[in-house]
Amino acid sequence: MKRFFLSALLLSLPLAVQAQSPAEFFKNRKMTLVTSASTGGGYDQYARLVARHMPKHLPGAPTMIVQNMPGAEGIKAANYLYTVAARDGSIVGGLQRNNGLTKFYHPDNANAQFDARKFIWLGSTQQEIGFFLLRNATGVKNLEDLRNKEVTISSSARNSPSSIYSRLLNEFFTTKMRVIEGYDGSQAALMAIERGEVDGHISGGTSAAFRARYRPWEKAGEVFVAMQLGMDRDKEYPDVPTVLELAPNPTARAIFEIAFVEQVMGRPFVLPPEVPKDRADVLRAAFDLTMKDAGFLEDAAKVGAEIDPVSGERINELLDKVYSAPAELTQRLRELVQ
């Protein structure tokens, strides 16, 4: 009889947990924000800002700690969030902007054990624009020069935006980028410019830490922003054209627009799939409120972290649009990314 009651109690526990209201669930809860970033970089900076301020907008006074889980351009953390992490609302994820398109570019990638469309996207703290930085010593001044002279570009890995954008530029603009891969993140890739190991770097985004690194070289006349990679021009460089503005034909523009969905996703935060809807709704609302929180904005300004938020709903819409793109565009883009 005791065994019967014990078994009945154990079977009822999941239902009891599910029956908790969000206020009951989050009360004094110790939450974890798993970020795909190593410490000190832009993604880590945003993760710590969110972890510090988002709990204020959740019921029950929870706390949130940051756990760094770098590896494989964010795939390690994304796999953990999709296959291992608790799906009860206690775990928040901070992914890299390119993780949303990982399976779009590489549908047979066995290392990526997640479907980006099934994550519950909370939103992004920032929309990104990539910069094409070049050393003035190259003598390259414009797009025509890039078509006639080979330049070397630093990158972390073949599947990073730096490498992907370089291949797309070579394909559609007949430029001559030669990518040097293996650098450990954007800071190391930038340092390669300073050391003269490469001619330039094409970034996937422009965090405060990124800008702080190259600005002294820019002021000294050693580097310049040759081109912008994103949907719109950055307000600091209103006279530098975007790739979309320079696109030689409609196909090139359409393909770059798909690629730049990552830029709109910027610094994305997610929940694992199947988090109960009432908790997911509370977490999404808390994220949106955090983006407007005076204390959050003040702390972000202190560390130079730009806040230009995107909603979780918008990110889900963009991903649905990308994964349903015309087959001919999809196939060509995938071939170029391989």
XYZ file of C-alpha atoms in Angstrom:
338
model
C 0.000 0.000 0.000
C 2.842 2.391 0.879
C 4.457 1.657 -2.471
C 1.180 2.475 -4.216
C 0.857 5.853 -2.525
C 4.546 6.625 -3.127
C 4.208 5.781 -6.826
C 1.056 7.881 -7.097
C 2.839 10.803 -5.430
C 5.824 10.599 -7.788
C 3.568 10.427 -10.842
C 1.667 13.482 -9.675
C 4.765 15.650 -9.196
C 5.124 16.758 -12.845
C 1.446 17.748 -12.886
C 1.895 19.666 -9.649
C 4.865 21.535 -11.062
C 2.952 22.330 -14.243
C 0.044 23.586 -12.142
C 2.188 26.209 -10.429
C 1.376 29.764 -11.418
C 4.303 31.826 -12.772
C 4.392 33.769 -9.514
C 4.686 30.532 -7.537
C 7.253 29.061 -9.915
C 9.574 32.086 -9.979
C 9.356 32.827 -6.244
C 12.955 32.917 -4.959
C 13.943 30.829 -7.984
C 17.643 30.597 -8.810
C 17.713 30.945 -12.572
C 20.587 30.446 -15.005
C 21.413 32.348 -18.169
C 23.547 30.082 -20.341
C 25.499 32.187 -22.807
C 27.401 30.850 -25.791
C 30.065 33.515 -25.225
C 33.402 33.404 -23.503
C 33.962 35.994 -20.798
C 34.822 39.547 -21.773
C 33.308 39.777 -25.253
C 30.210 41.522 -26.530
C 27.787 38.608 -26.108
C 28.990 38.092 -22.542
C 28.525 41.783 -21.818
C 24.895 41.731 -22.926
C 24.221 38.471 -21.090
C 25.409 39.930 -17.801
C 23.336 43.072 -18.285
C 20.201 40.998 -18.932
C 20.912 38.665 -15.993
C 21.333 41.656 -13.685
C 18.120 43.464 -14.619
C 15.591 41.001 -16.057
C 14.750 39.335 -12.704
C 13.340 42.689 -11.501
C 10.515 42.239 -14.003
C 9.675 38.672 -13.015
C 7.294 37.815 -10.182
C 8.623 36.250 -7.000
C 12.033 37.980 -6.821
C 14.145 35.333 -8.591
C 17.869 35.678 -9.169
C 19.801 34.908 -12.332
C 23.423 33.852 -12.730
C 25.441 33.661 -15.954
C 27.028 30.411 -17.089
C 29.479 30.712 -19.972
C 29.372 27.843 -22.461
C 31.480 28.847 -25.492
C 32.243 26.501 -28.332
C 31.666 25.890 -32.063
C 30.339 29.384 -32.845
C 27.500 29.003 -30.331
C 26.450 25.490 -31.359
C 27.574 23.949 -28.072
C 25.274 26.187 -26.026
C 22.410 25.867 -28.516
C 22.632 22.064 -28.357
C 22.598 22.174 -24.561
C 19.560 24.436 -24.470
C 17.699 22.279 -26.981
C 18.528 18.799 -25.709
C 19.600 19.014 -22.053
C 18.418 22.187 -20.316
C 15.300 22.136 -18.166
C 12.186 23.193 -20.075
C 10.466 24.726 -17.085
C 11.435 28.401 -17.501
C 14.380 28.350 -15.108
C 16.969 28.393 -17.919
C 17.438 31.284 -20.336
C 19.850 31.068 -23.266
C 22.033 33.665 -24.931
C 22.924 32.491 -28.438
C 25.024 33.904 -31.239
C 23.280 35.668 -34.087
C 24.342 33.093 -36.666
C 22.792 30.170 -34.745
C 19.366 30.989 -36.156
C 20.580 30.119 -39.666
C 22.903 27.241 -38.786
C 20.532 24.548 -40.046
C 19.380 26.710 -42.945
C 22.912 26.851 -44.278
C 23.806 23.287 -43.286
C 20.616 21.182 -43.041
C 22.669 17.997 -42.677
C 24.970 19.392 -39.982
C 25.061 16.558 -37.445
C 26.801 18.767 -34.885
C 23.814 21.105 -34.671
C 21.191 19.185 -32.715
C 18.580 21.924 -32.664
C 15.826 23.461 -34.776
C 16.102 27.232 -34.354
C 12.409 27.714 -35.143
C 11.434 25.638 -32.102
C 13.286 27.782 -29.602
C 11.078 30.324 -27.856
C 12.821 33.558 -28.800
C 12.657 36.211 -26.092
C 14.177 38.866 -28.341
C 17.454 40.622 -28.946
C 19.076 43.498 -27.112
C 20.539 44.919 -30.295
C 20.265 44.904 -34.063
C 23.651 44.580 -35.678
C 25.538 46.011 -38.618
C 28.807 44.485 -39.726
C 31.820 46.554 -40.779
C 34.413 45.827 -43.409
C 37.620 47.201 -41.881
C 40.675 47.660 -44.072
C 44.182 48.869 -43.392
C 45.022 52.059 -45.280
C 48.409 50.537 -46.057
C 46.714 48.246 -48.591
C 46.118 51.193 -50.887
C 42.563 49.965 -51.487
C 40.097 52.845 -51.619
C 36.938 51.533 -53.216
C 35.067 48.546 -54.597
C 36.887 48.669 -57.912
C 40.213 48.365 -56.085
C 38.885 45.293 -54.252
C 38.124 43.706 -57.621
C 41.702 44.161 -58.750
C 43.747 43.470 -55.631
C 43.734 40.501 -53.257
C 43.286 41.348 -49.581
C 43.517 38.983 -46.610
C 40.697 38.848 -44.061
C 40.896 37.473 -40.495
C 38.187 35.081 -39.301
C 37.525 32.571 -36.548
C 36.040 29.718 -38.604
C 34.558 28.865 -41.985
C 31.002 29.087 -40.641
C 31.530 32.520 -39.056
C 29.989 35.660 -40.619
C 33.490 36.926 -41.461
C 34.111 33.955 -43.737
C 30.588 33.713 -45.128
C 30.357 37.401 -46.053
C 33.782 37.261 -47.683
C 32.678 34.387 -49.920
C 29.456 36.184 -50.839
C 31.356 39.341 -51.745
C 33.759 37.365 -53.895
C 30.853 35.685 -55.681
C 28.641 38.693 -56.376
C 31.125 41.567 -56.470
C 34.077 39.652 -58.022
C 36.316 40.815 -55.186
C 39.477 38.954 -54.193
C 39.182 38.243 -50.464
C 41.478 35.567 -49.075
C 40.245 34.514 -45.648
C 42.690 33.501 -42.918
C 40.774 31.410 -40.366
C 41.598 30.134 -36.901
C 41.513 33.322 -34.819
C 39.895 32.942 -31.404
C 37.033 35.425 -31.660
C 36.620 38.980 -32.907
C 39.188 40.534 -30.584
C 41.915 38.195 -31.818
C 40.808 38.793 -35.413
C 41.142 42.539 -34.878
C 44.531 42.191 -33.260
C 45.669 40.416 -36.413
C 45.077 43.700 -38.264
C 47.148 45.636 -35.727
C 49.988 43.143 -36.025
C 49.885 43.333 -39.814
C 49.057 39.634 -40.173
C 46.054 40.459 -42.359
C 44.765 43.387 -44.397
C 41.341 43.583 -42.830
C 38.391 42.049 -41.046
C 34.719 41.689 -41.977
C 32.636 41.628 -38.828
C 29.285 40.068 -38.134
C 28.496 42.836 -35.642
C 29.957 45.843 -33.899
C 29.833 45.584 -30.117
C 31.217 48.263 -27.814
C 34.281 46.107 -27.235
C 34.753 45.743 -30.997
C 34.508 49.488 -31.623
C 36.758 50.312 -28.706
C 39.467 48.103 -30.184
C 39.644 49.579 -33.685
C 38.757 53.249 -33.012
C 42.292 54.273 -31.982
C 43.613 52.816 -35.249
C 40.894 54.642 -37.159
C 41.750 57.958 -35.501
C 45.404 57.380 -36.291
C 44.538 56.875 -39.956
C 45.586 53.234 -39.953
C 42.209 51.641 -40.791
C 38.901 52.721 -42.305
C 35.391 51.312 -42.735
C 35.198 50.398 -46.404
C 31.677 48.981 -46.455
C 28.765 48.141 -44.150
C 27.091 44.738 -43.986
C 23.518 45.022 -42.785
C 20.044 46.251 -43.625
C 20.810 49.933 -42.910
C 23.759 52.302 -42.475
C 25.176 52.725 -38.992
C 24.521 56.214 -37.622
C 28.237 56.739 -37.034
C 29.028 56.122 -40.702
C 26.234 57.789 -42.679
C 28.431 58.182 -45.752
C 29.655 54.574 -45.979
C 27.419 52.461 -48.259
C 25.921 49.105 -47.372
C 26.349 45.961 -49.431
C 22.631 46.099 -50.263
C 23.044 49.545 -51.786
C 25.963 48.333 -53.893
C 24.391 45.018 -54.926
C 24.951 44.457 -58.665
C 21.615 42.684 -59.294
C 18.321 41.638 -57.618
C 19.543 38.093 -56.935
C 22.584 39.359 -55.069
C 20.423 41.727 -53.037
C 17.904 38.981 -52.158
C 20.652 36.621 -51.023
C 22.345 39.258 -48.880
C 18.965 40.124 -47.321
C 18.620 36.517 -46.198
C 22.172 36.505 -44.858
C 21.555 39.744 -42.954
C 18.663 38.272 -40.960
C 21.429 37.370 -38.522
C 22.217 41.066 -38.169
C 18.644 41.871 -37.183
C 18.798 39.078 -34.608
C 21.868 40.789 -33.169
C 22.296 39.536 -29.600
C 19.475 37.000 -29.231
C 18.056 35.372 -26.110
C 15.914 32.244 -26.088
C 14.089 29.706 -23.986
C 14.345 25.974 -24.633
C 11.387 24.489 -26.516
C 8.221 23.470 -24.669
C 8.500 25.864 -21.745
C 4.916 26.199 -20.424
C 3.189 29.013 -22.281
C 2.226 31.043 -19.220
C 5.847 31.116 -18.025
C 7.149 31.818 -21.521
C 4.730 34.734 -21.828
C 5.913 36.132 -18.492
C 9.550 35.765 -19.516
C 8.967 37.437 -22.882
C 7.171 40.324 -21.189
C 9.993 40.614 -18.642
C 12.572 40.762 -21.432
C 10.626 43.499 -23.244
C 10.302 45.503 -20.017
C 14.006 45.097 -19.326
C 14.825 46.720 -22.670
C 12.996 49.859 -21.454
C 14.217 49.722 -17.853
C 16.005 52.926 -16.812
C 18.562 51.091 -14.694
C 19.296 48.643 -17.493
C 19.738 51.437 -20.035
C 21.978 53.361 -17.640
C 24.197 50.332 -17.010
C 24.344 49.603 -20.746
C 25.414 53.177 -21.472
C 28.186 52.960 -18.878
C 29.810 50.049 -20.694
C 29.021 51.336 -24.173
C 26.525 48.573 -24.983
C 24.080 49.815 -27.601
C 20.434 48.914 -27.003
C 18.226 48.635 -30.078
C 15.860 45.775 -29.212
C 14.008 43.332 -31.425
C 11.028 41.360 -30.162
C 10.943 37.585 -29.948
C 7.918 37.525 -32.211
C 9.844 39.434 -34.896
C 12.727 36.966 -34.740
C 10.371 34.003 -35.140
C 8.775 35.739 -38.152
C 12.170 36.325 -39.781
C 13.223 32.715 -39.290
C 9.974 31.426 -40.785
C 10.537 33.693 -43.814
C 14.133 32.539 -44.295
C 13.344 28.837 -44.056
C 10.549 29.239 -46.616
C 12.653 31.230 -49.141
C 12.459 30.221 -52.836
C 14.339 27.009 -53.505
C 16.665 28.537 -56.103
C 17.860 31.264 -53.716
C 18.178 28.813 -50.870
C 20.231 26.365 -52.915
C 22.604 28.998 -54.266
C 23.178 30.550 -50.848
C 23.817 27.141 -49.312
C 26.354 26.311 -52.007
C 28.205 29.554 -51.336
C 28.232 29.038 -47.592
C 29.583 25.471 -47.738
